[in-house]
Short mmCIF file of N, CA and C in Angstrom, two decimals:
data_model
loop_
_atom_site.label_atom_id
_atom_site.label_comp_id
_atom_site.label_asym_id
_atom_site.label_seq_id
_atom_site.Cartn_x
_atom_site.Cartn_y
_atom_site.Cartn_z
N MET E 1 31.92 -5.00 48.81
CA MET E 1 32.14 -4.27 47.58
C MET E 1 30.84 -4.16 46.77
N ARG E 2 30.11 -5.28 46.68
CA ARG E 2 28.85 -5.26 45.93
C ARG E 2 27.88 -4.25 46.51
N TYR E 3 27.81 -4.18 47.85
CA TYR E 3 26.94 -3.22 48.53
C TYR E 3 27.33 -1.79 48.14
N ALA E 4 28.63 -1.49 48.11
CA ALA E 4 29.10 -0.14 47.77
C ALA E 4 28.70 0.23 46.35
N ILE E 5 28.77 -0.72 45.42
CA ILE E 5 28.39 -0.44 44.04
C ILE E 5 26.90 -0.13 43.95
N ILE E 6 26.09 -0.92 44.65
CA ILE E 6 24.64 -0.69 44.65
C ILE E 6 24.32 0.68 45.23
N VAL E 7 24.97 1.04 46.32
CA VAL E 7 24.74 2.34 46.95
C VAL E 7 25.14 3.45 45.99
N CYS E 8 26.28 3.31 45.30
CA CYS E 8 26.73 4.34 44.35
C CYS E 8 25.74 4.49 43.21
N ILE E 9 25.23 3.39 42.70
CA ILE E 9 24.25 3.46 41.62
C ILE E 9 22.98 4.15 42.10
N ALA E 10 22.54 3.81 43.30
CA ALA E 10 21.32 4.43 43.85
C ALA E 10 21.52 5.93 44.05
N VAL E 11 22.67 6.32 44.56
CA VAL E 11 22.95 7.74 44.78
C VAL E 11 23.02 8.47 43.44
N TRP E 12 23.68 7.88 42.42
CA TRP E 12 23.76 8.50 41.10
C TRP E 12 22.38 8.67 40.50
N ALA E 13 21.52 7.62 40.58
CA ALA E 13 20.16 7.70 40.04
C ALA E 13 19.37 8.78 40.77
N ALA E 14 19.50 8.84 42.08
CA ALA E 14 18.78 9.85 42.85
C ALA E 14 19.28 11.25 42.52
N SER E 15 20.58 11.40 42.30
CA SER E 15 21.09 12.73 41.98
C SER E 15 20.63 13.18 40.60
N ARG E 16 20.51 12.26 39.65
CA ARG E 16 20.00 12.62 38.32
C ARG E 16 18.54 13.05 38.41
N LEU E 17 17.76 12.31 39.19
CA LEU E 17 16.36 12.65 39.36
C LEU E 17 16.23 14.02 40.02
N THR E 18 17.04 14.26 41.03
CA THR E 18 16.99 15.54 41.72
C THR E 18 17.33 16.68 40.76
N ALA E 19 18.31 16.47 39.89
CA ALA E 19 18.68 17.52 38.93
C ALA E 19 17.53 17.79 37.97
N GLN E 20 16.85 16.73 37.51
CA GLN E 20 15.70 16.93 36.62
C GLN E 20 14.58 17.65 37.34
N GLU E 21 14.31 17.27 38.60
CA GLU E 21 13.27 17.95 39.36
C GLU E 21 13.63 19.41 39.57
N PHE E 22 14.90 19.69 39.79
CA PHE E 22 15.35 21.05 39.99
C PHE E 22 15.08 21.90 38.75
N GLU E 23 15.32 21.35 37.57
CA GLU E 23 15.03 22.07 36.33
C GLU E 23 13.54 22.38 36.22
N LEU E 24 12.69 21.42 36.56
CA LEU E 24 11.25 21.64 36.53
C LEU E 24 10.87 22.71 37.56
N GLN E 25 11.46 22.64 38.74
CA GLN E 25 11.15 23.62 39.77
C GLN E 25 11.52 25.03 39.30
N ASN E 26 12.67 25.18 38.66
CA ASN E 26 13.07 26.49 38.15
C ASN E 26 12.06 26.99 37.13
N LYS E 27 11.57 26.13 36.31
CA LYS E 27 10.58 26.51 35.32
C LYS E 27 9.31 27.02 36.01
N LEU E 28 8.90 26.37 37.08
CA LEU E 28 7.69 26.78 37.78
C LEU E 28 7.89 28.08 38.54
N ILE E 29 9.09 28.31 39.03
CA ILE E 29 9.34 29.56 39.74
C ILE E 29 9.12 30.75 38.81
N ASP E 30 9.37 30.55 37.52
CA ASP E 30 9.13 31.61 36.55
C ASP E 30 7.66 31.69 36.12
N SER E 31 6.80 30.94 36.78
CA SER E 31 5.39 30.90 36.44
C SER E 31 4.69 32.19 36.85
N PRO E 32 3.42 32.35 36.50
CA PRO E 32 2.68 33.57 36.88
C PRO E 32 2.57 33.79 38.39
N LEU E 33 2.83 32.76 39.18
CA LEU E 33 2.73 32.92 40.63
C LEU E 33 4.04 33.38 41.25
N GLY E 34 5.09 33.49 40.47
CA GLY E 34 6.38 33.91 41.02
C GLY E 34 6.96 32.84 41.92
N LYS E 35 7.53 33.27 43.05
CA LYS E 35 8.21 32.33 43.94
C LYS E 35 7.35 31.87 45.10
N VAL E 36 6.05 31.80 44.92
CA VAL E 36 5.17 31.43 46.03
C VAL E 36 4.29 30.24 45.69
N ALA E 37 4.74 29.36 44.81
CA ALA E 37 3.95 28.19 44.44
C ALA E 37 4.24 27.05 45.40
N PHE E 38 3.20 26.58 46.11
CA PHE E 38 3.35 25.47 47.05
C PHE E 38 2.75 24.19 46.49
N GLY E 39 1.64 24.29 45.77
CA GLY E 39 0.95 23.11 45.26
C GLY E 39 1.17 22.93 43.78
N LEU E 40 1.39 21.69 43.36
CA LEU E 40 1.61 21.37 41.96
C LEU E 40 1.07 19.98 41.69
N ASP E 41 0.35 19.80 40.60
CA ASP E 41 -0.03 18.46 40.16
C ASP E 41 -0.29 18.48 38.66
N VAL E 42 -0.05 17.33 38.04
CA VAL E 42 -0.26 17.15 36.60
C VAL E 42 -1.50 16.29 36.42
N SER E 43 -2.33 16.63 35.44
CA SER E 43 -3.54 15.86 35.18
C SER E 43 -3.18 14.44 34.76
N PRO E 44 -4.06 13.47 35.00
CA PRO E 44 -3.78 12.09 34.58
C PRO E 44 -3.52 11.97 33.07
N SER E 45 -4.13 12.83 32.27
CA SER E 45 -3.90 12.80 30.82
C SER E 45 -2.56 13.45 30.44
N GLU E 46 -1.95 14.14 31.40
CA GLU E 46 -0.70 14.88 31.22
C GLU E 46 -0.83 16.00 30.19
N ARG E 47 -2.04 16.49 29.98
CA ARG E 47 -2.27 17.60 29.05
C ARG E 47 -2.20 18.96 29.72
N GLU E 48 -2.39 18.97 31.05
CA GLU E 48 -2.34 20.24 31.77
C GLU E 48 -1.81 19.99 33.17
N TYR E 49 -1.43 21.08 33.81
CA TYR E 49 -1.03 20.99 35.22
C TYR E 49 -1.52 22.24 35.92
N VAL E 50 -1.61 22.13 37.25
CA VAL E 50 -2.07 23.25 38.06
C VAL E 50 -1.00 23.57 39.10
N ILE E 51 -0.90 24.85 39.41
CA ILE E 51 -0.05 25.30 40.50
C ILE E 51 -0.85 26.33 41.30
N ALA E 52 -0.59 26.35 42.59
CA ALA E 52 -1.24 27.33 43.48
C ALA E 52 -0.24 27.66 44.58
N GLY E 53 -0.53 28.72 45.31
CA GLY E 53 0.42 29.13 46.33
C GLY E 53 -0.13 30.14 47.30
N ARG E 54 0.70 31.13 47.57
CA ARG E 54 0.41 32.09 48.63
C ARG E 54 -0.83 32.93 48.35
N GLY E 55 -1.08 33.29 47.14
CA GLY E 55 -2.23 34.13 46.82
C GLY E 55 -3.53 33.35 46.82
N ASP E 56 -4.53 33.90 46.17
CA ASP E 56 -5.84 33.25 46.14
C ASP E 56 -6.16 32.71 44.75
N THR E 57 -5.13 32.35 44.00
CA THR E 57 -5.32 31.93 42.62
C THR E 57 -4.61 30.60 42.35
N MET E 58 -5.31 29.73 41.62
CA MET E 58 -4.69 28.54 41.07
C MET E 58 -4.59 28.76 39.56
N VAL E 59 -3.44 28.46 38.99
CA VAL E 59 -3.22 28.66 37.56
C VAL E 59 -3.23 27.29 36.89
N VAL E 60 -4.00 27.18 35.81
CA VAL E 60 -4.06 25.97 35.00
C VAL E 60 -3.25 26.24 33.75
N LEU E 61 -2.26 25.38 33.47
CA LEU E 61 -1.36 25.59 32.35
C LEU E 61 -1.39 24.39 31.40
N ASP E 62 -1.22 24.65 30.13
CA ASP E 62 -1.11 23.61 29.12
C ASP E 62 0.25 22.94 29.30
N ALA E 63 0.27 21.61 29.42
CA ALA E 63 1.52 20.90 29.70
C ALA E 63 2.50 20.90 28.53
N SER E 64 2.02 20.99 27.30
CA SER E 64 2.93 20.96 26.16
C SER E 64 3.51 22.32 25.83
N THR E 65 2.77 23.38 26.10
CA THR E 65 3.25 24.73 25.75
C THR E 65 3.60 25.59 26.96
N ASP E 66 3.16 25.16 28.15
CA ASP E 66 3.32 25.93 29.39
C ASP E 66 2.57 27.25 29.35
N GLN E 67 1.64 27.38 28.42
CA GLN E 67 0.83 28.59 28.34
C GLN E 67 -0.32 28.52 29.34
N GLU E 68 -0.61 29.64 29.95
CA GLU E 68 -1.71 29.72 30.91
C GLU E 68 -3.05 29.51 30.20
N LYS E 69 -3.86 28.60 30.73
CA LYS E 69 -5.18 28.34 30.17
C LYS E 69 -6.26 29.11 30.91
N ARG E 70 -6.10 29.21 32.23
CA ARG E 70 -7.08 29.94 33.04
C ARG E 70 -6.55 30.11 34.45
N ARG E 71 -7.22 31.02 35.17
CA ARG E 71 -6.96 31.23 36.60
C ARG E 71 -8.25 30.92 37.34
N VAL E 72 -8.09 30.29 38.48
CA VAL E 72 -9.24 29.88 39.28
C VAL E 72 -9.08 30.48 40.68
N LYS E 73 -10.14 31.12 41.17
CA LYS E 73 -10.11 31.74 42.49
C LYS E 73 -10.23 30.67 43.58
N LEU E 74 -9.33 30.73 44.56
CA LEU E 74 -9.32 29.81 45.70
C LEU E 74 -9.24 30.61 46.99
N GLN E 75 -9.35 29.91 48.11
CA GLN E 75 -9.05 30.53 49.40
C GLN E 75 -7.57 30.91 49.38
N PRO E 76 -7.17 31.98 50.07
CA PRO E 76 -5.75 32.36 50.09
C PRO E 76 -4.87 31.28 50.71
N LEU E 77 -3.63 31.27 50.32
CA LEU E 77 -2.58 30.38 50.81
C LEU E 77 -2.94 28.91 50.62
N THR E 78 -2.86 28.47 49.38
CA THR E 78 -3.12 27.07 49.07
C THR E 78 -1.83 26.28 49.25
N LEU E 79 -1.91 25.24 50.08
CA LEU E 79 -0.74 24.45 50.43
C LEU E 79 -0.56 23.20 49.58
N ALA E 80 -1.64 22.69 49.01
CA ALA E 80 -1.56 21.46 48.20
C ALA E 80 -2.69 21.44 47.19
N VAL E 81 -2.41 20.87 46.03
CA VAL E 81 -3.43 20.65 45.00
C VAL E 81 -3.25 19.24 44.45
N GLY E 82 -4.32 18.67 43.90
CA GLY E 82 -4.20 17.35 43.32
C GLY E 82 -5.37 17.00 42.43
N TYR E 83 -5.08 16.37 41.30
CA TYR E 83 -6.13 15.87 40.40
C TYR E 83 -6.64 14.53 40.91
N SER E 84 -7.93 14.28 40.73
CA SER E 84 -8.48 12.96 41.00
C SER E 84 -7.94 11.99 39.96
N PRO E 85 -7.96 10.68 40.23
CA PRO E 85 -7.42 9.71 39.26
C PRO E 85 -8.10 9.78 37.89
N ASP E 86 -9.37 10.15 37.84
CA ASP E 86 -10.06 10.26 36.54
C ASP E 86 -9.90 11.65 35.92
N GLY E 87 -9.27 12.58 36.63
CA GLY E 87 -9.03 13.93 36.11
C GLY E 87 -10.25 14.84 36.10
N LYS E 88 -11.36 14.39 36.69
CA LYS E 88 -12.59 15.18 36.65
C LYS E 88 -12.68 16.23 37.75
N THR E 89 -11.85 16.10 38.78
CA THR E 89 -11.85 17.09 39.85
C THR E 89 -10.41 17.41 40.25
N VAL E 90 -10.27 18.58 40.86
CA VAL E 90 -9.01 18.98 41.49
C VAL E 90 -9.36 19.37 42.91
N ALA E 91 -8.55 18.90 43.85
CA ALA E 91 -8.70 19.29 45.25
C ALA E 91 -7.63 20.32 45.57
N ALA E 92 -7.98 21.26 46.43
CA ALA E 92 -7.03 22.26 46.91
C ALA E 92 -7.20 22.39 48.41
N LEU E 93 -6.09 22.35 49.14
CA LEU E 93 -6.10 22.56 50.59
C LEU E 93 -5.54 23.94 50.87
N SER E 94 -6.35 24.77 51.52
CA SER E 94 -5.96 26.15 51.77
C SER E 94 -5.99 26.46 53.25
N HIS E 95 -5.23 27.48 53.63
CA HIS E 95 -5.18 27.97 55.00
C HIS E 95 -6.46 28.76 55.27
N PRO E 96 -7.06 28.73 56.44
CA PRO E 96 -6.61 28.07 57.65
C PRO E 96 -7.05 26.62 57.76
N GLY E 97 -7.85 26.11 56.90
CA GLY E 97 -8.29 24.72 56.92
C GLY E 97 -9.50 24.56 56.03
N VAL E 98 -9.31 24.65 54.73
CA VAL E 98 -10.42 24.55 53.79
C VAL E 98 -10.03 23.55 52.70
N LEU E 99 -10.89 22.56 52.48
CA LEU E 99 -10.76 21.62 51.38
C LEU E 99 -11.73 22.09 50.29
N GLN E 100 -11.18 22.39 49.12
CA GLN E 100 -11.99 22.84 48.00
C GLN E 100 -11.90 21.79 46.90
N ILE E 101 -13.05 21.36 46.39
CA ILE E 101 -13.11 20.41 45.28
C ILE E 101 -13.69 21.16 44.09
N LEU E 102 -12.96 21.15 42.98
CA LEU E 102 -13.40 21.85 41.77
C LEU E 102 -13.59 20.86 40.63
N ASP E 103 -14.62 21.07 39.83
CA ASP E 103 -14.84 20.27 38.62
C ASP E 103 -13.92 20.82 37.53
N THR E 104 -13.22 19.93 36.83
CA THR E 104 -12.29 20.39 35.81
C THR E 104 -12.96 20.69 34.47
N ASP E 105 -14.23 20.31 34.31
CA ASP E 105 -14.88 20.65 33.04
C ASP E 105 -15.27 22.12 32.96
N ASN E 106 -15.58 22.73 34.12
CA ASN E 106 -15.94 24.15 34.12
C ASN E 106 -15.17 24.97 35.17
N TRP E 107 -14.34 24.31 35.96
CA TRP E 107 -13.52 24.91 37.01
C TRP E 107 -14.33 25.64 38.07
N LYS E 108 -15.54 25.17 38.31
CA LYS E 108 -16.37 25.72 39.39
C LYS E 108 -16.23 24.83 40.63
N HIS E 109 -16.45 25.47 41.79
CA HIS E 109 -16.38 24.73 43.05
C HIS E 109 -17.54 23.75 43.16
N ARG E 110 -17.21 22.51 43.40
CA ARG E 110 -18.22 21.48 43.69
C ARG E 110 -18.52 21.49 45.18
N HIS E 111 -17.46 21.55 45.99
CA HIS E 111 -17.61 21.56 47.45
C HIS E 111 -16.55 22.44 48.08
N ARG E 112 -16.92 23.07 49.19
CA ARG E 112 -15.98 23.74 50.08
C ARG E 112 -16.25 23.17 51.45
N VAL E 113 -15.25 22.51 52.02
CA VAL E 113 -15.40 21.88 53.32
C VAL E 113 -14.48 22.58 54.30
N THR E 114 -15.04 23.07 55.40
CA THR E 114 -14.22 23.66 56.45
C THR E 114 -13.68 22.54 57.31
N LEU E 115 -12.37 22.49 57.42
CA LEU E 115 -11.70 21.45 58.19
C LEU E 115 -11.45 21.92 59.61
N ALA E 116 -11.22 20.99 60.50
CA ALA E 116 -10.99 21.34 61.90
C ALA E 116 -9.58 21.89 62.14
N PHE E 117 -8.70 21.72 61.17
CA PHE E 117 -7.33 22.18 61.32
C PHE E 117 -6.72 22.39 59.93
N ARG E 118 -5.58 23.06 59.90
CA ARG E 118 -4.90 23.33 58.63
C ARG E 118 -4.29 22.04 58.08
N CYS E 119 -4.53 21.78 56.82
CA CYS E 119 -3.98 20.59 56.16
C CYS E 119 -3.16 21.01 54.96
N GLY E 120 -2.07 20.31 54.74
CA GLY E 120 -1.23 20.60 53.59
C GLY E 120 -0.86 19.36 52.79
N TYR E 121 -1.50 18.23 53.11
CA TYR E 121 -1.18 16.98 52.44
C TYR E 121 -2.48 16.29 52.03
N LEU E 122 -2.51 15.79 50.79
CA LEU E 122 -3.72 15.12 50.31
C LEU E 122 -3.35 13.95 49.42
N SER E 123 -4.27 13.00 49.33
CA SER E 123 -4.09 11.86 48.44
C SER E 123 -5.46 11.34 48.03
N TYR E 124 -5.64 11.14 46.75
CA TYR E 124 -6.87 10.52 46.24
C TYR E 124 -6.72 9.00 46.28
N HIS E 125 -7.80 8.31 46.61
CA HIS E 125 -7.83 6.86 46.51
C HIS E 125 -7.85 6.51 45.03
N PRO E 126 -7.16 5.45 44.60
CA PRO E 126 -7.08 5.16 43.16
C PRO E 126 -8.38 4.68 42.53
N THR E 127 -9.32 4.12 43.31
CA THR E 127 -10.54 3.59 42.70
C THR E 127 -11.83 4.08 43.34
N LYS E 128 -11.78 4.56 44.57
CA LYS E 128 -12.98 5.02 45.27
C LYS E 128 -12.99 6.55 45.30
N PRO E 129 -14.16 7.16 45.46
CA PRO E 129 -14.23 8.63 45.48
C PRO E 129 -13.82 9.22 46.83
N TRP E 130 -12.65 8.85 47.29
CA TRP E 130 -12.15 9.28 48.59
C TRP E 130 -10.92 10.15 48.41
N ILE E 131 -10.79 11.08 49.36
CA ILE E 131 -9.57 11.87 49.44
C ILE E 131 -9.15 11.92 50.91
N ALA E 132 -7.88 11.64 51.17
CA ALA E 132 -7.33 11.70 52.52
C ALA E 132 -6.61 13.04 52.67
N VAL E 133 -6.82 13.69 53.81
CA VAL E 133 -6.15 14.97 54.08
C VAL E 133 -5.53 14.91 55.47
N GLY E 134 -4.37 15.53 55.60
CA GLY E 134 -3.70 15.58 56.89
C GLY E 134 -2.87 16.84 56.99
N GLY E 135 -2.47 17.15 58.22
CA GLY E 135 -1.67 18.35 58.43
C GLY E 135 -1.41 18.59 59.90
N ALA E 136 -1.76 19.79 60.36
CA ALA E 136 -1.41 20.23 61.71
C ALA E 136 -2.32 19.65 62.79
N GLY E 137 -3.33 18.92 62.44
CA GLY E 137 -4.28 18.42 63.42
C GLY E 137 -3.98 17.04 63.95
N PRO E 138 -4.89 16.51 64.76
CA PRO E 138 -4.66 15.23 65.44
C PRO E 138 -5.08 14.00 64.65
N THR E 139 -5.59 14.14 63.43
CA THR E 139 -6.04 12.98 62.66
C THR E 139 -5.74 13.15 61.18
N VAL E 140 -5.82 12.06 60.45
CA VAL E 140 -5.88 12.08 59.00
C VAL E 140 -7.31 11.72 58.66
N ASP E 141 -7.98 12.57 57.90
CA ASP E 141 -9.41 12.39 57.64
C ASP E 141 -9.66 12.01 56.20
N ILE E 142 -10.70 11.19 56.01
CA ILE E 142 -11.10 10.73 54.68
C ILE E 142 -12.43 11.37 54.33
N TYR E 143 -12.51 11.98 53.14
CA TYR E 143 -13.73 12.62 52.65
C TYR E 143 -14.16 11.97 51.33
N ASP E 144 -15.45 11.98 51.08
CA ASP E 144 -15.98 11.60 49.78
C ASP E 144 -15.92 12.86 48.92
N TYR E 145 -15.10 12.87 47.89
CA TYR E 145 -14.94 14.10 47.12
C TYR E 145 -16.11 14.37 46.19
N LYS E 146 -16.98 13.41 46.00
CA LYS E 146 -18.16 13.66 45.16
C LYS E 146 -19.27 14.34 45.96
N THR E 147 -19.35 14.04 47.27
CA THR E 147 -20.41 14.63 48.11
C THR E 147 -19.89 15.66 49.10
N GLY E 148 -18.59 15.61 49.40
CA GLY E 148 -18.02 16.51 50.40
C GLY E 148 -18.17 15.99 51.82
N ALA E 149 -18.76 14.81 52.01
CA ALA E 149 -19.01 14.27 53.34
C ALA E 149 -17.74 13.65 53.94
N LYS E 150 -17.55 13.90 55.23
CA LYS E 150 -16.45 13.25 55.94
C LYS E 150 -16.86 11.80 56.19
N LEU E 151 -16.00 10.87 55.83
CA LEU E 151 -16.29 9.45 55.99
C LEU E 151 -15.75 8.89 57.29
N ARG E 152 -14.50 9.24 57.61
CA ARG E 152 -13.91 8.75 58.86
C ARG E 152 -12.55 9.38 59.08
N SER E 153 -12.05 9.19 60.29
CA SER E 153 -10.67 9.56 60.60
C SER E 153 -9.83 8.30 60.49
N LEU E 154 -8.75 8.40 59.76
CA LEU E 154 -7.93 7.24 59.47
C LEU E 154 -7.11 6.80 60.67
N CYS E 155 -6.48 7.74 61.36
CA CYS E 155 -5.64 7.39 62.51
C CYS E 155 -5.43 8.64 63.35
N LYS E 156 -4.95 8.42 64.54
CA LYS E 156 -4.58 9.55 65.39
C LYS E 156 -3.11 9.82 65.15
N SER E 157 -2.79 11.05 64.85
CA SER E 157 -1.41 11.40 64.57
C SER E 157 -1.13 12.78 65.15
N ASP E 158 0.10 13.16 65.10
CA ASP E 158 0.49 14.50 65.52
C ASP E 158 1.29 15.11 64.39
N ARG E 159 0.73 16.14 63.79
CA ARG E 159 1.39 16.88 62.71
C ARG E 159 1.80 15.97 61.55
N THR E 160 0.85 15.59 60.78
CA THR E 160 1.08 14.75 59.61
C THR E 160 1.99 15.49 58.63
N GLN E 161 2.97 14.78 58.10
CA GLN E 161 3.91 15.34 57.14
C GLN E 161 3.74 14.74 55.75
N GLY E 162 2.79 13.84 55.59
CA GLY E 162 2.52 13.23 54.29
C GLY E 162 1.46 12.17 54.43
N VAL E 163 0.66 11.99 53.40
CA VAL E 163 -0.39 10.97 53.40
C VAL E 163 -0.57 10.49 51.97
N MET E 164 -0.77 9.18 51.81
CA MET E 164 -1.03 8.66 50.47
C MET E 164 -1.69 7.29 50.54
N PHE E 165 -2.48 6.99 49.53
CA PHE E 165 -3.01 5.66 49.34
C PHE E 165 -2.04 4.89 48.46
N GLY E 166 -1.96 3.57 48.67
CA GLY E 166 -1.17 2.73 47.79
C GLY E 166 -1.82 2.65 46.42
N LEU E 167 -1.06 2.22 45.43
CA LEU E 167 -1.56 2.17 44.06
C LEU E 167 -2.75 1.22 43.92
N ASP E 168 -2.81 0.17 44.74
CA ASP E 168 -3.93 -0.77 44.65
C ASP E 168 -5.12 -0.33 45.50
N GLY E 169 -4.95 0.71 46.32
CA GLY E 169 -6.02 1.20 47.17
C GLY E 169 -6.23 0.38 48.43
N GLU E 170 -5.46 -0.68 48.60
CA GLU E 170 -5.61 -1.54 49.77
C GLU E 170 -4.83 -1.03 50.98
N SER E 171 -3.88 -0.17 50.76
CA SER E 171 -3.04 0.34 51.84
C SER E 171 -3.07 1.86 51.82
N SER E 172 -2.80 2.42 52.98
CA SER E 172 -2.61 3.86 53.07
C SER E 172 -1.40 4.10 53.95
N TYR E 173 -0.74 5.21 53.73
CA TYR E 173 0.50 5.50 54.42
C TYR E 173 0.44 6.92 54.97
N VAL E 174 0.96 7.07 56.18
CA VAL E 174 0.98 8.38 56.83
C VAL E 174 2.37 8.61 57.39
N ASN E 175 2.92 9.76 57.15
CA ASN E 175 4.17 10.17 57.75
C ASN E 175 3.81 11.26 58.76
N ALA E 176 4.06 10.99 60.04
CA ALA E 176 3.68 11.95 61.07
C ALA E 176 4.75 11.96 62.16
N TRP E 177 4.71 12.99 62.97
CA TRP E 177 5.65 13.05 64.08
C TRP E 177 5.39 11.92 65.04
N TYR E 178 4.11 11.55 65.21
CA TYR E 178 3.77 10.48 66.14
C TYR E 178 2.44 9.87 65.73
N LEU E 179 2.39 8.55 65.67
CA LEU E 179 1.14 7.83 65.44
C LEU E 179 0.79 7.07 66.70
N THR E 180 -0.46 7.14 67.11
CA THR E 180 -0.90 6.41 68.28
C THR E 180 -0.73 4.92 68.00
N PRO E 181 0.07 4.19 68.81
CA PRO E 181 0.37 2.79 68.51
C PRO E 181 -0.86 1.91 68.36
N THR E 182 -1.91 2.15 69.11
CA THR E 182 -3.08 1.29 69.03
C THR E 182 -3.82 1.46 67.71
N ASN E 183 -3.52 2.50 66.96
CA ASN E 183 -4.24 2.74 65.71
C ASN E 183 -3.40 2.46 64.46
N ARG E 184 -2.21 1.95 64.61
CA ARG E 184 -1.38 1.67 63.44
C ARG E 184 -2.01 0.65 62.52
N SER E 185 -2.79 -0.27 63.07
CA SER E 185 -3.42 -1.27 62.21
C SER E 185 -4.43 -0.64 61.24
N GLU E 186 -4.98 0.52 61.59
CA GLU E 186 -5.93 1.19 60.71
C GLU E 186 -5.28 1.64 59.40
N LEU E 187 -3.98 1.79 59.37
CA LEU E 187 -3.31 2.24 58.17
C LEU E 187 -3.39 1.21 57.05
N LYS E 188 -3.63 -0.04 57.38
CA LYS E 188 -3.69 -1.09 56.37
C LYS E 188 -5.10 -1.34 55.90
N ARG E 189 -6.08 -0.65 56.42
CA ARG E 189 -7.47 -0.88 56.03
C ARG E 189 -7.81 -0.16 54.76
#
């Protein structure tokens, strides 16, 4: 009986969260990008947020008023966007495989890195200038977002479906169709 109550509470909490997320999603669908927004992130200060999608534009919006602040030109079909932990850069992953790093003080491109494959998942390290990217290729790769240099491949995977660093930066997590068993230990480095 206790287990059933815990499950019911968890389901109720998850359904409330889903309803709130749905309201936010509806708000974004009415954004200047219409129904083609794939990437969304809120700045660490929570003063602005960015959305990008099928076209070649990322829209920066004021978080309190939802008013458009500016449009930034990107490679077409942006699949993911994300603010760095300090809010000084935004990364955008675009088709067919381009990592774009933009400075948020002037919204100019700091780096454009051509990737070996299309990526749609990114995660900034919480304390180091690293960004992990993954997607349709055979690896999850780590880049220095200040220099644009590739640092290493994190693991061998097949079609990454998500990547993230832990809050302490000591762990990293990858959701993929298949991870090479001999390389699973690399995920904890």
